Amino acid sequence: MLLQAGVIFFTAVVPLAAQGIPPNPTPAHANPSPLADTEALSREALVWLAQLIQINTTNPPGNEQAAAKYIAGILEKEGITPEILEVAPGRSAVVARLRSSAISNPSRALLLVAHLDVVGVERARWTVDPFGALMKDGYIYGRGALDDKSMLAANLAAIIALKRSSARLNRDVIFLATDDEEAGGDASIRPLIAKNWDKFAAGYALNEGGEVISKGGKVQYVAVQASEKVSVNVAVIAKGPSGHAAIPTKDNAVVHLAAAVAKIGAYSAPVHFNTVVRRYFEGLAAVSDDEIAKWMHSLETTDRGEHAQRVISDANPQWASMMRDSIAPTLLSAGVRANVIPGEARAMLNIRLLPGDTIDVLLGALSKLVNDPQVRFEVQPNAGLAAPTSSLESDFYAVITKVVSQEFGGAPVLPYQSPWATDSSQLRLHNVQAYGLWPFPVTDEDLARMHGDDERLSVASFNKGVETLLNIVSDFAVTK
Ligand SMILES: [Zn+2]
């Protein structure tokens, strides 16, 4: 049996008043955890979130080591032994484990993942200090409040609650804070796995990547990421004779590149559905207005499918990207002087492939479309790798679905294929059933601040996310 609620006492790392954090504005929780007083735990976790925001881990350069040390200090105080894994100079991950038995069984273990680094800020566009962790109107502001320090603090709260309650675990629970997620460079999860896989090998993982979407004060649906698209950069290179700009010719490389980019920009790759995307639209139709729902139901019909795909793609650019390989031109370069026609002009395409698609097939279609012997494509190194989709039939997916539905008033839970990449693809390539669920209910408006200006998370939402995450972990990993 678990310990009863209320037997655990918490002391915050730093007094709440000193942090400018008001008392928890959320009324009694609907689904209290048998493991912990989640309100008190959330208040502590909010302090961790604030202090993590104050440690600037903007990537580049990242400097995640300071945040890793901060987390290690909290874990140590709780009697959990952390290990700091240096991935590159000044760049570290931190890992800690609660054991279920003397001998670990990695295939059963549950890994809680979040990343330490954040993207940069355009300081002039912020109305508050991006690294101040200011509390205002029930929100905590700062870079990382959404992505991903809130999840880091919630994961920390979950493993600490398990430890404090001396819960009997039926599988190991591993906490992992990664570095260099945003740039995916030389200090990312790829080298981390290559050097240290035995330290956090697991059969299941919970990571960012899925969302709890709230509208009008009510959770509309929950998207659990089970799959993700694959990022590939492709250079488009146009060549032509260089020469004096006073005597233009038709084979100017800049003109040929511009024409190619214009054609590519107007191109829409063919639509392919897989189980995750199919079930996503089926579930979303149930909470969409009648007109959109009608077209969602028609996506794969023979008579109206093509029209439905166009309507749905036009209605939401994210839906358009979920159904097909997407192409976004992102960089342009040509020329050295205003009066010299350059011999070469280049553009970069950031392509996001559906997991089953290959770049060669898409480039075949683009070559035909551009149809210009002066233009060629060059696939860039370090392309993402297609990972298998996490199972929608696993025990863990069933637990996530059940708990989330209880937490959010029966809101539909949809499997989700994210257009963006997360660390989960690397885990899936190592046979981990990894799911993305960032458990804090947010509106589309607040979600748009992710990687944007005045990033913020409401304290009520944070508390709900801490409770949800703890309930998922305890349902899956604690012996009942
Ligand atoms: Zn993130």
Coordinates of C-alpha atoms and ligand atoms in Angstrom, one line a residue:
M1 CA 0.0 0.0 0.0
L2 CA 1.0 3.6 -0.6
L3 CA 1.5 6.1 2.1
Q4 CA -1.5 8.3 2.7
A5 CA -1.5 11.8 1.5
G6 CA -0.5 14.4 4.0
V7 CA 2.2 12.5 5.8
I8 CA 5.0 14.1 3.8
F9 CA 6.3 17.5 4.8
F10 CA 8.1 19.8 2.3
T11 CA 10.6 22.5 2.7
A12 CA 11.2 24.7 -0.3
V13 CA 14.7 25.4 -1.4
V14 CA 14.2 29.1 -1.1
P15 CA 11.3 30.8 0.7
L16 CA 8.5 31.4 -1.6
A17 CA 8.0 35.0 -0.6
A18 CA 11.7 35.6 -1.5
Q19 CA 10.9 34.4 -5.0
G20 CA 7.8 36.6 -5.3
I21 CA 5.7 33.5 -5.7
P22 CA 2.1 33.9 -4.4
P23 CA 0.2 31.1 -2.7
N24 CA -1.2 28.5 -5.1
P25 CA -4.2 30.0 -6.7
T26 CA -5.7 26.6 -7.7
P27 CA -8.5 25.4 -5.6
A28 CA -8.6 21.8 -4.4
H29 CA -7.3 19.3 -7.0
A30 CA -9.7 17.0 -8.6
N31 CA -7.4 14.0 -8.7
P32 CA -5.1 14.1 -5.7
S33 CA -2.2 11.7 -5.8
P34 CA -2.0 9.0 -3.1
L35 CA 1.7 9.6 -3.2
A36 CA 1.9 13.3 -2.3
D37 CA 0.1 16.5 -1.4
T38 CA 0.3 17.7 -5.0
E39 CA -0.5 21.3 -4.1
A40 CA 2.5 21.5 -1.8
L41 CA 4.6 19.6 -4.2
S42 CA 3.6 22.0 -7.0
R43 CA 4.6 25.0 -4.9
E44 CA 8.1 23.5 -4.4
A45 CA 8.3 22.6 -8.1
L46 CA 7.4 26.2 -9.0
V47 CA 10.5 27.4 -7.1
W48 CA 12.6 24.9 -9.1
L49 CA 11.1 26.2 -12.3
A50 CA 11.8 29.8 -11.4
Q51 CA 15.4 29.0 -10.5
L52 CA 15.9 27.0 -13.6
I53 CA 14.6 29.9 -15.7
Q54 CA 17.1 32.2 -13.9
I55 CA 20.0 29.9 -15.0
N56 CA 20.5 31.1 -18.6
T57 CA 20.9 28.0 -20.8
T58 CA 20.4 29.7 -24.1
N59 CA 21.7 27.4 -26.8
P60 CA 24.1 28.3 -28.4
P61 CA 26.2 28.1 -26.3
G62 CA 24.0 26.2 -23.9
N63 CA 26.1 26.2 -20.7
E64 CA 23.8 23.5 -19.4
Q65 CA 26.3 22.4 -16.8
A66 CA 25.1 25.1 -14.3
A67 CA 21.5 23.9 -14.6
A68 CA 22.7 20.2 -14.4
K69 CA 24.5 21.0 -11.1
Y70 CA 21.5 22.9 -9.7
I71 CA 19.3 19.8 -10.3
A72 CA 21.9 17.4 -9.0
G73 CA 22.0 19.5 -5.8
I74 CA 18.2 19.1 -5.3
L75 CA 18.3 15.4 -6.0
E76 CA 21.2 14.9 -3.5
K77 CA 19.2 16.7 -0.8
E78 CA 16.4 14.2 -1.3
G79 CA 18.8 11.2 -1.0
I80 CA 18.7 10.5 -4.7
T81 CA 22.1 10.0 -6.2
P82 CA 22.6 12.1 -9.4
E83 CA 25.2 11.6 -12.0
I84 CA 26.4 14.5 -14.1
L85 CA 27.3 13.3 -17.6
E86 CA 29.6 15.7 -19.4
V87 CA 28.8 15.6 -23.1
A88 CA 31.1 18.5 -24.2
P89 CA 33.0 21.1 -22.2
G90 CA 30.5 23.1 -20.1
R91 CA 27.6 21.0 -21.5
S92 CA 26.2 18.3 -19.3
A93 CA 23.2 16.1 -18.8
V94 CA 22.1 14.7 -15.5
V95 CA 20.7 11.3 -14.7
A96 CA 19.3 9.7 -11.6
R97 CA 17.5 6.4 -10.9
L98 CA 15.0 5.0 -8.4
R99 CA 15.4 1.2 -8.3
S100 CA 12.6 -1.3 -8.2
S101 CA 15.0 -4.2 -7.3
A102 CA 18.7 -4.9 -7.0
I103 CA 19.0 -5.9 -10.6
S104 CA 17.7 -3.5 -13.2
N105 CA 15.5 -4.7 -16.1
P106 CA 16.0 -1.9 -18.7
S107 CA 13.2 -3.2 -20.9
R108 CA 10.7 -2.4 -18.1
A109 CA 12.2 0.9 -16.9
L110 CA 10.4 4.2 -17.3
L111 CA 12.5 7.2 -18.4
L112 CA 11.4 10.8 -17.7
V113 CA 13.1 13.1 -20.1
A114 CA 13.3 16.9 -20.4
H115 CA 15.9 19.2 -21.8
L116 CA 18.0 21.8 -20.0
D117 CA 18.7 24.2 -22.9
V118 CA 16.5 26.9 -24.3
V119 CA 16.3 28.9 -27.5
G120 CA 17.6 32.5 -27.7
V121 CA 15.5 35.6 -27.1
E122 CA 15.0 38.9 -28.9
R123 CA 15.4 40.8 -25.7
A124 CA 14.0 44.1 -27.1
R125 CA 10.7 42.4 -27.9
W126 CA 10.1 41.1 -24.4
T127 CA 8.2 43.2 -21.9
V128 CA 9.8 41.4 -18.9
D129 CA 13.3 40.1 -18.2
P130 CA 13.4 36.7 -20.1
F131 CA 15.6 35.3 -17.3
G132 CA 13.9 36.9 -14.3
A133 CA 11.2 34.3 -13.7
L134 CA 8.8 37.1 -12.9
M135 CA 5.4 36.2 -11.4
K136 CA 2.6 38.4 -12.7
D137 CA -1.2 37.9 -12.9
G138 CA -1.0 34.3 -12.0
Y139 CA 1.7 33.5 -14.7
I140 CA 5.4 32.7 -14.5
Y141 CA 7.3 34.5 -17.3
G142 CA 10.6 33.6 -18.8
R143 CA 12.4 31.7 -21.5
G144 CA 11.8 28.0 -20.8
A145 CA 8.6 28.5 -18.8
L146 CA 7.0 26.4 -21.5
D147 CA 9.9 24.8 -23.4
D148 CA 11.1 22.8 -21.5
K149 CA 12.0 23.8 -17.9
S150 CA 8.4 23.4 -16.7
M151 CA 8.6 19.7 -17.7
L152 CA 12.0 19.5 -16.1
A153 CA 10.6 20.7 -12.8
A154 CA 7.6 18.4 -13.1
N155 CA 9.8 15.4 -13.8
L156 CA 11.9 16.3 -10.8
A157 CA 8.7 16.6 -8.7
A158 CA 7.6 13.2 -9.8
I159 CA 10.8 11.3 -8.9
I160 CA 11.1 13.2 -5.6
A161 CA 7.5 12.4 -4.7
L162 CA 8.2 8.7 -5.4
K163 CA 11.3 8.8 -3.2
R164 CA 9.8 10.6 -0.3
S165 CA 6.8 8.3 -0.2
S166 CA 9.0 5.2 -0.3
A167 CA 6.6 3.9 -3.0
R168 CA 7.2 0.3 -4.0
L169 CA 8.1 0.4 -7.6
N170 CA 7.4 -2.3 -10.2
R171 CA 10.0 -0.9 -12.6
D172 CA 13.0 1.5 -12.3
V173 CA 12.1 5.1 -12.8
I174 CA 14.9 7.2 -14.4
F175 CA 15.2 11.0 -14.5
L176 CA 17.1 12.4 -17.4
A177 CA 17.8 16.1 -18.2
T178 CA 19.4 16.4 -21.6
D179 CA 21.4 19.2 -23.1
D180 CA 21.7 20.6 -26.6
E181 CA 18.1 19.5 -27.6
E182 CA 17.3 22.8 -29.4
A183 CA 20.4 22.7 -31.7
G184 CA 20.7 18.9 -31.9
G185 CA 24.5 19.4 -32.3
D186 CA 27.6 17.7 -31.0
A187 CA 26.4 17.7 -27.4
S188 CA 22.9 16.4 -28.1
I189 CA 21.1 13.1 -27.1
R190 CA 22.9 11.3 -30.0
P191 CA 26.4 11.4 -28.5
L192 CA 24.8 11.1 -25.0
I193 CA 23.3 7.8 -26.0
A194 CA 26.4 6.7 -27.8
K195 CA 28.5 7.2 -24.6
N196 CA 26.1 6.5 -21.8
W197 CA 23.2 4.4 -23.0
D198 CA 23.6 1.9 -20.1
K199 CA 23.0 4.7 -17.6
F200 CA 19.4 5.4 -18.8
A201 CA 18.4 2.5 -21.1
A202 CA 14.6 2.0 -20.7
G203 CA 11.6 0.4 -22.4
Y204 CA 9.4 3.4 -22.0
A205 CA 9.8 7.1 -22.0
L206 CA 7.8 10.3 -21.4
N207 CA 9.1 13.4 -23.0
E208 CA 7.9 16.8 -24.5
G209 CA 6.2 16.8 -27.9
G210 CA 2.5 16.4 -27.1
E211 CA 0.1 19.0 -25.8
V212 CA -3.0 19.6 -23.6
I213 CA -5.0 22.2 -25.6
S214 CA -7.3 24.4 -23.6
K215 CA -10.0 26.7 -25.0
G216 CA -12.5 28.9 -23.0
G217 CA -11.2 27.5 -19.7
K218 CA -11.8 23.9 -20.7
V219 CA -9.4 21.3 -22.1
Q220 CA -10.5 20.6 -25.6
Y221 CA -8.2 17.7 -26.4
V222 CA -4.9 16.1 -25.4
A223 CA -2.4 15.1 -28.1
V224 CA 0.1 12.4 -27.2
Q225 CA 3.1 12.3 -29.5
A226 CA 3.8 8.8 -30.8
S227 CA 5.7 9.7 -33.9
E228 CA 7.5 12.6 -35.5
K229 CA 8.6 13.9 -38.9
V230 CA 12.2 13.7 -40.0
S231 CA 14.2 16.9 -40.7
V232 CA 16.5 17.0 -43.8
N233 CA 18.2 20.1 -45.2
V234 CA 18.7 20.2 -48.9
A235 CA 20.7 22.9 -50.8
V236 CA 19.4 24.1 -54.1
I237 CA 22.3 25.2 -56.2
A238 CA 22.0 27.2 -59.5
K239 CA 25.0 27.7 -61.7
G240 CA 25.6 30.1 -64.6
P241 CA 28.3 32.1 -66.2
S242 CA 29.6 35.0 -64.1
G243 CA 30.1 38.3 -65.7
H244 CA 29.6 42.1 -65.9
A245 CA 26.2 43.1 -64.6
A246 CA 26.0 45.7 -67.4
I247 CA 25.5 42.9 -69.9
P248 CA 22.8 40.5 -68.4
T249 CA 22.2 37.1 -69.9
K250 CA 19.3 34.7 -69.6
D251 CA 21.4 32.1 -67.8
N252 CA 22.0 34.2 -64.7
A253 CA 22.2 31.8 -61.7
V254 CA 20.2 34.2 -59.5
V255 CA 17.3 34.2 -61.9
H256 CA 17.3 30.4 -62.2
L257 CA 17.5 29.9 -58.5
A258 CA 14.6 32.4 -57.9
A259 CA 12.5 30.6 -60.4
A260 CA 13.2 27.2 -58.8
V261 CA 12.4 28.4 -55.3
A262 CA 9.2 30.0 -56.5
K263 CA 8.1 26.7 -58.0
I264 CA 9.1 24.7 -54.9
G265 CA 7.3 27.2 -52.7
A266 CA 4.1 26.6 -54.6
Y267 CA 4.5 22.8 -54.5
S268 CA 2.4 20.6 -52.3
A269 CA 3.7 17.0 -51.8
P270 CA 1.2 14.1 -52.0
V271 CA -0.8 13.3 -48.9
H272 CA -0.1 10.0 -47.0
F273 CA -1.9 8.8 -44.0
N274 CA -0.7 6.5 -41.3
T275 CA -2.5 5.1 -38.2
V276 CA -1.4 8.0 -35.9
V277 CA -2.5 10.7 -38.3
R278 CA -5.7 8.9 -39.2
R279 CA -6.6 8.5 -35.5
Y280 CA -5.7 12.1 -34.8
F281 CA -8.1 13.5 -37.3
E282 CA -10.8 11.0 -36.3
G283 CA -10.5 12.2 -32.6
L284 CA -10.2 15.8 -33.5
A285 CA -13.3 15.7 -35.6
A286 CA -15.3 14.9 -32.5
V287 CA -14.4 18.2 -30.9
S288 CA -14.4 20.4 -34.0
D289 CA -17.2 22.4 -35.5
D290 CA -19.5 20.6 -37.9
E291 CA -18.1 22.0 -41.1
I292 CA -14.4 21.1 -40.3
A293 CA -15.5 17.8 -38.8
K294 CA -17.3 16.9 -42.1
W295 CA -14.1 17.5 -44.0
M296 CA -11.9 15.6 -41.5
H297 CA -14.2 12.6 -41.9
S298 CA -13.9 12.9 -45.7
L299 CA -10.1 13.0 -45.9
E300 CA -9.7 9.5 -47.3
T301 CA -12.9 9.1 -49.2
T302 CA -12.5 8.5 -53.0
D303 CA -14.9 11.1 -54.2
R304 CA -14.3 14.0 -51.8
G305 CA -10.8 13.1 -50.4
E306 CA -8.8 15.5 -52.5
H307 CA -11.1 18.4 -51.8
A308 CA -11.1 17.6 -48.1
Q309 CA -7.3 17.5 -48.0
R310 CA -7.2 20.9 -49.5
V311 CA -9.8 22.4 -47.1
I312 CA -8.1 20.9 -44.0
S313 CA -4.6 22.0 -45.2
D314 CA -5.9 25.5 -45.8
A315 CA -7.6 25.6 -42.4
N316 CA -4.4 25.0 -40.4
P317 CA -0.8 24.9 -41.7
Q318 CA 0.1 22.4 -39.0
W319 CA -2.5 20.0 -40.3
A320 CA -1.1 20.5 -43.8
S321 CA 2.3 19.5 -42.6
M322 CA 1.0 16.4 -40.7
M323 CA -0.3 14.9 -43.9
R324 CA 2.6 15.3 -46.3
D325 CA 6.4 16.0 -46.7
S326 CA 6.8 19.7 -46.1
I327 CA 9.3 22.1 -47.7
A328 CA 10.3 25.5 -46.3
P329 CA 13.0 27.6 -48.0
T330 CA 15.0 29.1 -45.2
L331 CA 18.4 30.5 -46.4
L332 CA 19.4 32.4 -49.6
S333 CA 22.9 33.4 -50.7
A334 CA 24.4 34.7 -53.9
G335 CA 26.8 37.4 -55.1
V336 CA 29.7 39.4 -53.9
R337 CA 29.2 42.8 -55.5
A338 CA 26.2 44.8 -56.8
N339 CA 27.7 45.0 -60.3
V340 CA 28.9 41.4 -60.7
I341 CA 26.7 38.5 -61.9
P342 CA 27.6 35.6 -59.6
G343 CA 28.4 32.2 -61.1
E344 CA 26.4 30.4 -58.3
A345 CA 23.3 31.1 -56.2
R346 CA 22.2 28.9 -53.3
A347 CA 19.0 28.3 -51.3
M348 CA 18.5 26.0 -48.3
L349 CA 15.3 24.0 -48.0
N350 CA 14.3 22.6 -44.6
I351 CA 12.3 19.5 -45.5
R352 CA 10.2 17.5 -43.0
L353 CA 9.6 14.1 -44.3
L354 CA 6.8 11.8 -43.1
P355 CA 8.4 8.9 -41.2
G356 CA 7.9 6.4 -44.1
D357 CA 9.0 8.7 -46.9
T358 CA 12.5 9.0 -48.5
I359 CA 14.3 12.2 -49.6
D360 CA 15.2 10.6 -53.0
V361 CA 11.5 10.2 -54.0
L362 CA 10.7 13.8 -53.0
L363 CA 13.8 15.2 -54.8
G364 CA 12.8 13.2 -57.9
A365 CA 9.5 15.1 -57.9
L366 CA 11.2 18.4 -57.3
S367 CA 13.8 17.9 -60.1
K368 CA 10.9 17.2 -62.5
L369 CA 9.0 20.3 -61.2
V370 CA 12.0 22.6 -61.5
N371 CA 13.1 21.1 -64.8
D372 CA 16.2 23.2 -65.2
P373 CA 19.6 21.7 -66.1
Q374 CA 21.3 24.7 -64.4
V375 CA 19.8 23.8 -61.0
R376 CA 20.7 20.8 -58.8
F377 CA 19.9 19.6 -55.3
E378 CA 22.4 18.5 -52.6
V379 CA 21.3 16.7 -49.5
Q380 CA 23.2 18.1 -46.4
P381 CA 24.8 15.9 -43.8
N382 CA 23.3 15.3 -40.4
A383 CA 19.8 14.6 -41.6
G384 CA 17.4 13.2 -39.1
L385 CA 16.8 9.4 -39.0
A386 CA 13.3 8.0 -39.4
A387 CA 12.3 6.3 -36.2
P388 CA 9.6 3.6 -35.7
T389 CA 6.3 4.9 -34.4
S390 CA 5.7 4.2 -30.7
S391 CA 2.9 1.6 -30.2
L392 CA -0.7 2.8 -29.6
E393 CA -1.3 -0.6 -28.0
S394 CA 1.4 -0.5 -25.2
D395 CA 0.6 -0.6 -21.5
F396 CA 2.1 2.8 -21.0
Y397 CA 0.1 4.4 -23.8
A398 CA -3.0 2.9 -22.1
V399 CA -2.0 4.4 -18.7
I400 CA -1.3 7.8 -20.3
T401 CA -4.7 7.8 -22.0
K402 CA -6.6 6.7 -18.9
V403 CA -4.9 9.2 -16.5
V404 CA -5.1 12.1 -18.9
S405 CA -8.7 11.5 -19.6
Q406 CA -9.4 11.5 -15.8
E407 CA -7.4 14.6 -15.2
F408 CA -9.0 16.6 -18.0
G409 CA -12.7 15.9 -17.6
G410 CA -12.9 13.2 -20.2
A411 CA -11.3 15.3 -22.9
P412 CA -10.4 13.1 -26.0
V413 CA -6.9 11.8 -26.1
L414 CA -5.4 11.7 -29.6
P415 CA -2.2 10.1 -30.9
Y416 CA -0.1 12.7 -32.5
Q417 CA 2.6 12.8 -35.2
S418 CA 4.5 16.1 -34.6
P419 CA 5.8 18.1 -37.5
W420 CA 8.8 19.0 -35.3
A421 CA 11.6 16.7 -34.0
T422 CA 12.3 15.9 -30.3
D423 CA 14.8 13.7 -28.5
S424 CA 12.2 10.9 -28.7
S425 CA 13.2 9.8 -32.2
Q426 CA 16.7 8.8 -30.9
L427 CA 15.0 6.9 -28.1
R428 CA 12.6 5.2 -30.5
L429 CA 15.6 4.1 -32.5
H430 CA 16.8 2.3 -29.4
N431 CA 13.5 0.4 -29.0
V432 CA 12.0 2.7 -26.4
Q433 CA 8.2 3.2 -26.5
A434 CA 8.6 7.0 -26.2
Y435 CA 5.5 9.3 -25.9
G436 CA 5.4 13.1 -26.0
L437 CA 3.2 14.7 -23.5
W438 CA 3.9 18.2 -22.2
P439 CA 1.2 17.9 -19.5
F440 CA 0.3 21.6 -18.8
P441 CA -3.1 22.8 -20.2
V442 CA -2.5 25.8 -22.5
T443 CA -4.4 27.9 -25.0
D444 CA -3.2 28.2 -28.6
E445 CA -2.3 31.8 -27.8
D446 CA 0.1 30.9 -25.0
L447 CA 1.5 28.0 -27.0
A448 CA 2.4 30.5 -29.7
R449 CA 4.8 32.1 -27.3
M450 CA 6.9 29.0 -27.3
H451 CA 10.3 30.0 -28.9
G452 CA 8.6 33.5 -29.1
D453 CA 8.4 36.6 -26.9
D454 CA 7.0 36.8 -23.4
E455 CA 6.9 33.1 -23.0
R456 CA 4.8 32.2 -19.9
L457 CA 2.9 29.5 -18.1
S458 CA 0.0 30.0 -15.7
V459 CA 0.7 28.7 -12.2
A460 CA -2.7 26.9 -12.2
S461 CA -1.6 25.1 -15.4
F462 CA 1.8 24.3 -14.0
N463 CA 0.1 22.8 -10.9
K464 CA -2.2 20.7 -13.0
G465 CA 0.7 19.4 -15.1
V466 CA 2.7 18.4 -12.0
E467 CA -0.3 16.5 -10.7
T468 CA -1.0 14.9 -14.1
L469 CA 2.6 13.8 -14.6
L470 CA 2.9 12.4 -11.1
N471 CA -0.4 10.4 -11.5
I472 CA 0.8 9.0 -14.8
V473 CA 4.1 7.9 -13.3
S474 CA 2.6 6.4 -10.2
D475 CA -0.1 4.6 -12.1
F476 CA 2.5 3.0 -14.3
A477 CA 5.5 2.4 -12.0
V478 CA 4.1 2.0 -8.4
T479 CA 2.9 -1.4 -7.2
K480 CA -0.7 -1.2 -6.2
Ligands
ZN1 ZN 11.7 21.6 -26.2

